[in-house]
CSV table of C-alpha atoms and ligand atoms in Angstrom, one decimal:
chain,number,residue,atom,x,y,z
A,26,MET,CA,22.4,-44.3,-53.5
A,27,SER,CA,19.1,-46.5,-53.1
A,28,GLU,CA,16.3,-45.3,-51.0
A,29,GLU,CA,17.3,-47.8,-48.1
A,30,GLN,CA,20.8,-46.2,-47.9
A,31,ILE,CA,19.0,-43.0,-47.7
A,32,HIS,CA,17.1,-43.9,-44.7
A,33,ASN,CA,20.0,-45.9,-43.1
A,34,LEU,CA,22.1,-42.4,-43.4
A,35,ARG,CA,19.2,-40.1,-41.7
A,36,ASN,CA,18.8,-42.7,-39.0
A,37,GLU,CA,22.8,-43.3,-38.2
A,38,ALA,CA,23.2,-39.2,-38.4
A,39,LEU,CA,20.0,-39.1,-35.9
A,40,SER,CA,21.3,-41.5,-33.4
A,41,LEU,CA,25.0,-39.7,-33.6
A,42,ILE,CA,23.6,-36.0,-33.1
A,43,MET,CA,21.5,-37.4,-30.3
A,44,GLY,CA,24.5,-39.3,-28.4
A,45,THR,CA,26.6,-35.8,-28.4
A,46,THR,CA,28.1,-34.3,-25.4
A,47,THR,CA,29.7,-31.2,-26.3
A,48,GLN,CA,28.9,-28.3,-29.4
A,49,GLU,CA,31.9,-29.4,-31.0
A,50,GLU,CA,31.0,-33.2,-31.9
A,51,LEU,CA,27.7,-31.6,-33.3
A,52,GLU,CA,29.3,-29.1,-35.3
A,53,ASN,CA,31.7,-31.7,-36.7
A,54,LEU,CA,28.4,-33.7,-37.1
A,55,ARG,CA,26.5,-31.0,-39.1
A,56,ILE,CA,29.9,-30.3,-41.0
A,57,ASN,CA,29.4,-34.0,-42.3
A,58,TYR,CA,26.3,-34.5,-42.9
A,59,LEU,CA,24.8,-31.0,-44.2
A,60,GLY,CA,28.1,-29.3,-45.1
A,61,ARG,CA,29.2,-28.7,-48.7
A,62,GLN,CA,31.0,-31.7,-49.1
A,63,GLY,CA,28.8,-33.5,-46.7
A,64,LYS,CA,26.7,-36.9,-46.9
A,65,ILE,CA,23.7,-35.0,-48.1
A,66,ASN,CA,25.3,-33.5,-50.6
A,67,GLN,CA,26.5,-36.1,-52.0
A,68,ALA,CA,23.4,-38.2,-52.1
A,69,THR,CA,21.8,-35.3,-54.3
A,70,ALA,CA,24.7,-34.9,-56.6
A,71,GLU,CA,24.3,-38.7,-57.2
A,72,LEU,CA,20.3,-38.1,-58.5
A,73,LYS,CA,21.5,-37.3,-61.9
A,74,ASN,CA,22.5,-41.0,-62.1
A,75,LEU,CA,19.2,-42.1,-61.6
A,76,PRO,CA,16.3,-43.0,-64.1
A,77,ALA,CA,14.0,-40.0,-64.9
A,78,GLU,CA,11.4,-42.1,-62.7
A,79,LYS,CA,12.6,-42.4,-59.5
A,80,LYS,CA,14.6,-38.8,-59.4
A,81,SER,CA,11.7,-37.1,-57.6
A,82,VAL,CA,11.3,-40.0,-55.3
A,83,VAL,CA,14.4,-40.2,-54.1
A,84,GLY,CA,15.0,-36.2,-54.1
A,85,LYS,CA,11.9,-36.2,-51.8
A,86,ILE,CA,13.5,-38.6,-49.2
A,87,ILE,CA,16.8,-36.7,-49.4
A,88,ASN,CA,14.9,-33.7,-48.6
A,89,ASP,CA,12.6,-35.1,-45.6
A,90,ALA,CA,16.0,-36.8,-44.4
A,91,LYS,CA,17.7,-32.9,-44.4
A,92,VAL,CA,15.0,-31.4,-42.6
A,93,ALA,CA,15.0,-34.4,-40.2
A,94,ILE,CA,18.8,-33.8,-39.4
A,95,GLU,CA,18.5,-30.3,-39.2
A,96,ASN,CA,16.3,-30.6,-36.8
A,97,ALA,CA,17.9,-32.9,-34.8
A,98,LEU,CA,21.1,-30.3,-34.7
A,99,PHE,CA,18.7,-27.8,-33.4
A,100,ALA,CA,17.1,-29.6,-30.7
A,101,GLN,CA,20.4,-31.0,-29.6
A,102,LYS,CA,21.8,-27.8,-29.6
A,103,GLU,CA,19.6,-26.1,-27.3
A,104,LYS,CA,19.8,-29.1,-24.8
A,105,LEU,CA,23.5,-28.8,-24.8
A,106,SER,CA,23.8,-25.0,-24.5
A,107,THR,CA,21.1,-25.5,-21.6
A,108,LYS,CA,23.3,-27.9,-19.9
A,109,ASP,CA,26.3,-25.9,-20.5
A,110,GLY,CA,24.8,-23.0,-18.7
A,111,GLN,CA,25.3,-20.9,-21.8
A,112,THR,CA,22.0,-18.6,-22.4
A,113,THR,CA,19.1,-20.4,-24.1
A,114,TRP,CA,18.0,-19.4,-27.6
A,115,PHE,CA,14.6,-16.6,-26.2
A,116,ASP,CA,11.8,-15.7,-28.4
A,117,PRO,CA,11.0,-12.1,-27.3
A,118,THR,CA,8.0,-12.3,-29.1
A,119,ILE,CA,6.5,-14.8,-27.3
A,120,PRO,CA,3.8,-13.2,-24.2
A,121,SER,CA,5.5,-13.4,-20.8
A,122,VAL,CA,4.1,-14.4,-17.7
A,123,GLN,CA,2.1,-11.4,-16.2
A,124,PRO,CA,3.9,-10.0,-12.9
A,125,GLN,CA,1.4,-9.8,-10.0
A,126,ARG,CA,-0.1,-6.2,-9.3
A,127,GLY,CA,-0.2,-4.5,-6.1
A,128,HIS,CA,-2.3,-1.9,-4.8
A,129,LEU,CA,-1.7,1.1,-2.0
A,130,HIS,CA,-2.6,-0.1,1.6
A,131,LEU,CA,-6.4,0.7,2.0
A,132,VAL,CA,-5.1,2.5,4.9
A,133,THR,CA,-3.5,5.1,2.1
A,134,TYR,CA,-6.6,5.3,0.2
A,135,ALA,CA,-8.7,6.4,3.2
A,136,ILE,CA,-6.1,9.3,4.2
A,137,GLU,CA,-5.9,10.1,0.6
A,138,GLU,CA,-9.9,10.6,1.0
A,139,ILE,CA,-10.2,12.0,3.8
A,140,SER,CA,-7.3,14.7,2.6
A,141,GLN,CA,-9.4,15.7,-0.6
A,142,ILE,CA,-12.9,16.0,1.4
A,143,PHE,CA,-11.3,18.6,3.7
A,144,ASN,CA,-9.4,19.9,0.8
A,145,HIS,CA,-12.6,21.0,-0.8
A,146,LEU,CA,-13.6,22.9,2.7
A,147,GLY,CA,-10.0,25.0,2.3
A,148,PHE,CA,-8.2,22.9,4.9
A,149,VAL,CA,-4.3,23.0,4.8
A,150,ARG,CA,-2.8,19.9,5.2
A,151,VAL,CA,0.3,19.4,7.3
A,152,ARG,CA,2.8,17.1,9.0
A,153,TYR,CA,3.7,17.3,12.2
A,154,PRO,CA,7.0,15.1,13.8
A,155,GLU,CA,5.8,11.6,15.3
A,156,VAL,CA,8.7,11.5,17.4
A,157,GLU,CA,7.5,14.8,20.1
A,158,TRP,CA,8.4,16.8,23.0
A,159,ASP,CA,5.9,16.3,25.8
A,160,TRP,CA,5.1,19.9,25.7
A,161,PHE,CA,3.6,19.8,22.3
A,162,ALA,CA,1.8,16.0,22.9
A,163,PHE,CA,0.7,17.0,26.6
A,164,GLU,CA,1.5,20.3,28.5
A,165,SER,CA,1.0,22.6,26.0
A,166,LEU,CA,-2.5,21.0,25.7
A,167,ASN,CA,-3.8,21.8,29.3
A,168,MET,CA,-2.5,18.2,30.8
A,169,PRO,CA,0.5,19.4,33.1
A,170,ALA,CA,2.9,16.5,34.3
A,171,SER,CA,1.3,13.9,36.4
A,172,HIS,CA,-2.0,14.9,35.4
A,173,PRO,CA,-4.6,11.7,35.7
A,174,ALA,CA,-5.9,12.2,31.8
A,175,ARG,CA,-2.7,11.5,30.7
A,176,ASP,CA,-3.5,7.9,31.7
A,177,GLU,CA,-5.5,7.5,28.6
A,178,TRP,CA,-3.1,8.1,25.9
A,179,GLU,CA,-0.7,5.1,27.3
A,180,THR,CA,2.2,6.7,26.0
A,181,PHE,CA,5.8,5.6,24.6
A,182,PHE,CA,8.2,7.6,26.2
A,183,VAL,CA,12.2,7.6,24.1
A,184,ASP,CA,15.1,7.0,26.6
A,185,THR,CA,17.0,10.3,25.7
A,186,LYS,CA,17.8,13.1,27.5
A,187,SER,CA,15.2,15.6,28.2
A,188,HIS,CA,14.7,18.9,26.8
A,189,PRO,CA,15.2,22.1,28.9
A,190,LYS,CA,12.1,23.8,28.2
A,191,TYR,CA,10.0,20.6,26.5
A,192,GLY,CA,10.4,18.1,28.9
A,193,ASN,CA,10.4,14.2,27.9
A,194,MET,CA,10.5,12.5,24.3
A,195,VAL,CA,7.5,10.7,23.4
A,196,LEU,CA,6.4,8.9,20.6
A,197,THR,CA,3.0,10.9,19.1
A,198,PRO,CA,0.1,9.5,21.0
A,199,HIS,CA,-2.4,11.6,19.3
A,200,THR,CA,-2.3,14.1,16.7
A,201,SER,CA,-3.7,17.1,18.7
A,202,SER,CA,0.2,17.3,19.6
A,203,GLY,CA,0.2,19.4,16.1
A,204,GLN,CA,-2.5,22.0,17.3
A,205,VAL,CA,0.0,24.2,18.8
A,206,ARG,CA,2.7,23.4,16.4
A,207,GLU,CA,0.5,25.0,13.5
A,208,MET,CA,-0.4,28.1,15.6
A,209,GLU,CA,2.9,28.6,16.3
A,210,ARG,CA,3.8,28.4,12.4
A,211,VAL,CA,0.9,30.7,11.2
A,212,LYS,CA,1.1,33.1,13.9
A,213,MET,CA,-2.2,34.7,13.3
A,214,PRO,CA,-5.5,33.2,12.5
A,215,PRO,CA,-7.4,32.3,10.3
A,216,ILE,CA,-6.1,28.9,10.7
A,217,ARG,CA,-7.5,25.6,9.0
A,218,MET,CA,-5.4,22.8,9.3
A,219,ILE,CA,-5.9,19.0,8.9
A,220,ASN,CA,-2.7,17.2,10.1
A,221,ILE,CA,-3.1,13.3,9.7
A,222,ALA,CA,0.0,11.1,10.8
A,223,LYS,CA,0.8,8.1,12.7
A,224,CYS,CA,0.0,7.8,16.5
A,225,TYR,CA,1.5,5.4,18.8
A,226,ARG,CA,0.6,3.8,22.2
A,227,ARG,CA,0.7,1.0,24.3
A,228,GLN,CA,-2.3,-0.9,23.3
A,229,SER,CA,-3.0,-4.2,21.5
A,230,ASP,CA,-6.4,-5.8,21.2
A,231,VAL,CA,-9.2,-6.3,18.9
A,232,SER,CA,-10.0,-2.6,18.3
A,233,HIS,CA,-6.4,-1.2,19.3
A,234,VAL,CA,-3.2,-1.5,17.8
A,235,PRO,CA,0.4,-0.1,19.0
A,236,MET,CA,0.4,2.2,15.4
A,237,PHE,CA,-2.4,4.0,14.0
A,238,HIS,CA,-3.2,6.9,12.3
A,239,GLN,CA,-5.3,10.0,13.1
A,240,PHE,CA,-6.8,12.9,11.4
A,241,GLU,CA,-6.6,15.9,13.2
A,242,GLY,CA,-8.9,19.3,12.1
A,243,LEU,CA,-8.3,22.8,13.8
A,244,VAL,CA,-10.2,25.4,13.2
A,245,VAL,CA,-9.3,28.8,14.5
A,246,ASP,CA,-10.8,32.5,13.7
A,247,LYS,CA,-13.2,35.3,15.2
A,248,ASP,CA,-16.7,33.9,15.8
A,249,ILE,CA,-16.1,30.1,15.3
A,250,SER,CA,-19.2,28.3,17.2
A,251,ILE,CA,-20.4,24.7,17.6
A,252,VAL,CA,-22.4,25.3,14.9
A,253,HIS,CA,-19.3,25.4,12.3
A,254,LEU,CA,-18.2,22.7,14.0
A,255,LYS,CA,-21.4,20.2,13.5
A,256,GLY,CA,-21.4,21.7,9.9
A,257,THR,CA,-17.9,20.7,9.0
A,258,LEU,CA,-18.4,16.9,10.4
A,259,ASP,CA,-21.8,16.4,8.9
A,260,TYR,CA,-20.1,17.4,5.4
A,261,PHE,CA,-17.2,14.9,6.2
A,262,ALA,CA,-19.6,12.2,6.9
A,263,ARG,CA,-22.0,12.6,4.0
A,264,ARG,CA,-18.9,12.6,1.9
A,265,PHE,CA,-17.1,9.7,3.5
A,266,PHE,CA,-20.1,7.6,4.6
A,267,GLY,CA,-22.6,8.3,2.1
A,268,ALA,CA,-25.6,10.8,1.6
A,269,SER,CA,-27.7,9.0,3.9
A,270,ARG,CA,-25.4,9.2,7.1
A,271,LYS,CA,-25.7,11.8,10.1
A,272,ILE,CA,-23.3,12.5,13.0
A,273,ARG,CA,-24.4,13.4,16.4
A,274,LEU,CA,-22.3,15.0,19.4
A,275,ARG,CA,-22.3,13.6,22.8
A,276,PRO,CA,-21.1,15.6,26.0
A,277,TYR,CA,-17.5,14.4,26.8
A,278,HIS,CA,-14.1,15.2,28.3
A,279,PHE,CA,-11.0,16.7,27.2
A,280,GLN,CA,-8.7,18.6,28.6
A,281,PHE,CA,-8.0,20.9,25.8
A,282,THR,CA,-11.4,21.7,24.7
A,283,GLU,CA,-14.3,22.8,26.3
A,284,PRO,CA,-17.1,21.9,25.7
A,285,SER,CA,-16.1,18.2,24.4
A,286,PHE,CA,-17.4,15.5,23.0
A,287,GLU,CA,-17.5,12.4,21.5
A,288,VAL,CA,-18.7,12.1,17.9
A,289,ASP,CA,-20.8,9.2,16.7
A,290,VAL,CA,-22.1,8.3,13.0
A,291,SER,CA,-25.6,6.9,11.9
A,292,CYS,CA,-24.9,2.9,11.5
A,293,GLY,CA,-24.5,2.3,7.6
A,294,VAL,CA,-26.4,-1.3,8.0
A,295,CYS,CA,-29.3,-0.4,10.0
A,296,ASN,CA,-29.5,3.5,9.8
A,297,GLY,CA,-29.7,4.0,13.1
A,298,SER,CA,-32.5,1.6,14.0
A,299,GLY,CA,-30.0,-0.4,15.9
A,300,CYS,CA,-28.6,-3.7,15.0
A,301,LYS,CA,-25.5,-6.0,16.0
A,302,LEU,CA,-23.1,-4.2,14.4
A,303,CYS,CA,-23.7,-0.8,16.5
A,304,LYS,CA,-25.0,0.1,19.7
A,305,ALA,CA,-28.4,1.3,19.6
A,306,GLY,CA,-28.0,3.0,15.6
A,307,TRP,CA,-24.5,4.5,16.6
A,308,LEU,CA,-20.8,4.2,15.6
A,309,GLU,CA,-18.5,5.8,17.8
A,310,LEU,CA,-16.3,7.9,15.6
A,311,GLY,CA,-13.7,10.2,18.0
A,312,GLY,CA,-13.6,13.3,19.8
A,313,ALA,CA,-13.9,16.9,19.0
A,314,GLY,CA,-14.3,20.3,20.8
A,315,MET,CA,-14.0,23.6,21.4
A,316,VAL,CA,-10.4,24.7,21.7
A,317,HIS,CA,-9.8,25.6,25.6
A,318,PRO,CA,-8.3,29.5,25.9
A,319,ASN,CA,-5.2,27.7,27.8
A,320,VAL,CA,-4.2,26.0,24.6
A,321,LEU,CA,-5.0,29.4,22.4
A,322,THR,CA,-2.8,31.0,24.6
A,323,ASN,CA,0.0,28.3,24.7
A,324,GLY,CA,0.0,29.0,20.7
A,325,GLY,CA,0.5,32.6,20.9
A,326,ILE,CA,-3.1,33.2,20.1
A,327,ASP,CA,-5.2,35.9,21.8
A,328,PRO,CA,-8.2,33.9,23.4
A,329,SER,CA,-10.6,37.3,23.9
A,330,LYS,CA,-10.0,37.6,20.0
A,331,PHE,CA,-10.0,34.5,18.5
A,332,CYS,CA,-11.7,31.0,19.3
A,333,GLY,CA,-11.9,27.7,17.2
A,334,PHE,CA,-12.8,24.1,17.1
A,335,ALA,CA,-10.7,20.9,16.8
A,336,PHE,CA,-11.6,17.0,16.2
A,337,GLY,CA,-9.5,14.0,16.3
A,338,TRP,CA,-10.0,10.6,14.4
A,339,GLY,CA,-8.7,7.1,14.2
A,340,VAL,CA,-8.4,6.8,10.2
A,341,GLU,CA,-8.5,2.8,10.5
A,342,ARG,CA,-11.5,3.0,12.6
A,343,THR,CA,-13.3,5.3,10.5
A,344,PHE,CA,-12.3,3.4,7.1
A,345,MET,CA,-14.0,0.7,9.3
A,346,MET,CA,-17.1,2.1,9.6
A,347,LYS,CA,-17.8,2.5,5.5
A,348,ALA,CA,-21.0,0.8,4.8
A,349,GLY,CA,-20.4,-2.6,3.6
A,350,ILE,CA,-17.0,-2.9,5.2
A,351,LYS,CA,-16.8,-5.1,8.5
A,352,ILE,CA,-13.8,-6.1,9.9
A,353,ASP,CA,-13.9,-7.9,13.4
A,354,ASP,CA,-10.6,-7.5,14.5
A,355,ILE,CA,-8.1,-3.9,13.5
A,356,ARG,CA,-5.0,-5.9,13.6
A,357,ILE,CA,-5.8,-7.4,10.3
A,358,LEU,CA,-5.0,-4.4,8.9
A,359,TYR,CA,-1.5,-4.3,9.3
A,360,ASN,CA,-1.0,-8.0,9.4
A,361,ALA,CA,0.1,-8.1,5.8
A,362,ASP,CA,-1.9,-11.1,5.1
A,363,LEU,CA,-2.4,-10.9,1.4
A,364,ARG,CA,-5.6,-12.7,1.2
A,365,PHE,CA,-7.3,-10.0,3.1
A,366,LEU,CA,-5.1,-7.1,1.8
A,367,LYS,CA,-6.5,-8.3,-2.2
A,368,GLN,CA,-10.0,-7.9,-1.3
A,369,PHE,CA,-9.8,-3.8,-1.9
B,11,FA5,C1,-7.5,11.9,21.2
B,11,FA5,O1,-6.8,11.4,21.0
B,11,FA5,C2,-8.1,13.2,21.1
B,11,FA5,N1,-6.7,13.9,20.5
B,11,FA5,C3,-9.1,13.4,20.1
B,11,FA5,C4,-9.5,15.0,19.9
B,11,FA5,C5,-8.8,15.9,19.0
B,11,FA5,C6,-10.6,15.5,21.2
B,11,FA5,C7,-9.4,17.2,19.0
B,11,FA5,C8,-11.2,17.0,21.1
B,11,FA5,C9,-10.4,17.7,19.9
B,11,FA5,P1,-8.9,9.4,21.4
B,11,FA5,O2,-8.0,8.9,22.8
B,11,FA5,O3,-10.4,9.3,22.0
B,11,FA5,O4,-8.7,11.1,21.6
B,11,FA5,O5,-8.6,8.6,20.2
B,11,FA5,C10,-9.6,9.2,19.0
B,11,FA5,C11,-9.4,8.3,18.4
B,11,FA5,O6,-8.6,7.7,17.5
B,11,FA5,C12,-10.4,7.0,19.0
B,11,FA5,O7,-11.9,7.0,18.5
B,11,FA5,C13,-9.7,6.0,18.1
B,11,FA5,O8,-10.6,6.0,16.6
B,11,FA5,C14,-8.6,6.3,17.6
B,11,FA5,N2,-7.5,5.3,18.3
B,11,FA5,C15,-7.2,5.6,19.5
B,11,FA5,N3,-6.4,4.5,20.0
B,11,FA5,C16,-6.5,3.6,18.8
B,11,FA5,C17,-5.6,2.4,18.8
B,11,FA5,N4,-4.8,2.3,19.8
B,11,FA5,N5,-5.7,1.7,18.1
B,11,FA5,C18,-6.5,2.5,16.9
B,11,FA5,N6,-7.2,3.5,16.9
B,11,FA5,C19,-6.9,4.2,17.7
């Protein structure tokens, strides 16, 4: 076979391979060109008839033609198998596209951090029902039916039969509903509870969401005073917000604590001197106070022997007050916008 004939053989094979439409046609071509009786082997067998100086040159051209045909067969096989819907050739050693990694929601991180801080102080984390009876949410907390204080809690009522003893069914408007439940569970003080749970209110604006989280502390023991309350909240503020942050108590009113306070934390941006973010250097955190004797009685605890303190703050608002985090609208925490969530 002359050099020209081998070139023609190679071009003919490549064009036929590219024109195939089934694996069967392709296999026939492979046998025809590369099989034991195939044209490439025939050309190789004829090499012995060539003069010695030509043998190596033609031998190389035959070998090149063989490699080109093999590559073309392989490429066409791939193409046809994709087209036929069969599995394509898969190389498991090629690095894959990395799936995106998510992370826990920032409120979940905040809940974890809050739990750990109170854990250090010996508080036990508990959880009570999100769908609750009126008795635990209001009545046992010194807010009898039709008391005007209830209005502030803008409650969702569940449209179902009321309980003969506990009244209407509601979505928990605050974690204080766990106070009497915890007293009934522990029965005999000391109590050191931290209740972190979802709460629901008919509210939605830049500083309110209809579903939010509160963390509620309750301590009941002998000789508990406001000093214990202030010390506990100070410890929390320093651990959660930073060593330089302080808290202060302002007189307030809640039906279930007496005396009652609003708790403020010093602003992390201006350090208490007053800036755009805060009002005169302080940010409002939530409520607190000394447990009302009626609440202790409703929980089966003798108020002449025991007393205690309680506090209840919003997890979202507390988290937003951490230094360096400025969120203008609380609702952004829950509208699942990845551009926001990925920053944390
Ligand atoms: C209460 O809910 C009282 N149970 C707190 C308390 C507990 C006082 C124990 C005394 C003793 P208040 O309604 O102010 O109080 O709510 C407490 C905190 O919950 C608020 O300061 C705020 O941080 C958060 N909060 C209330 N409503 C919403 C809402 N709709 N969206 C987001 N956070 C809220």
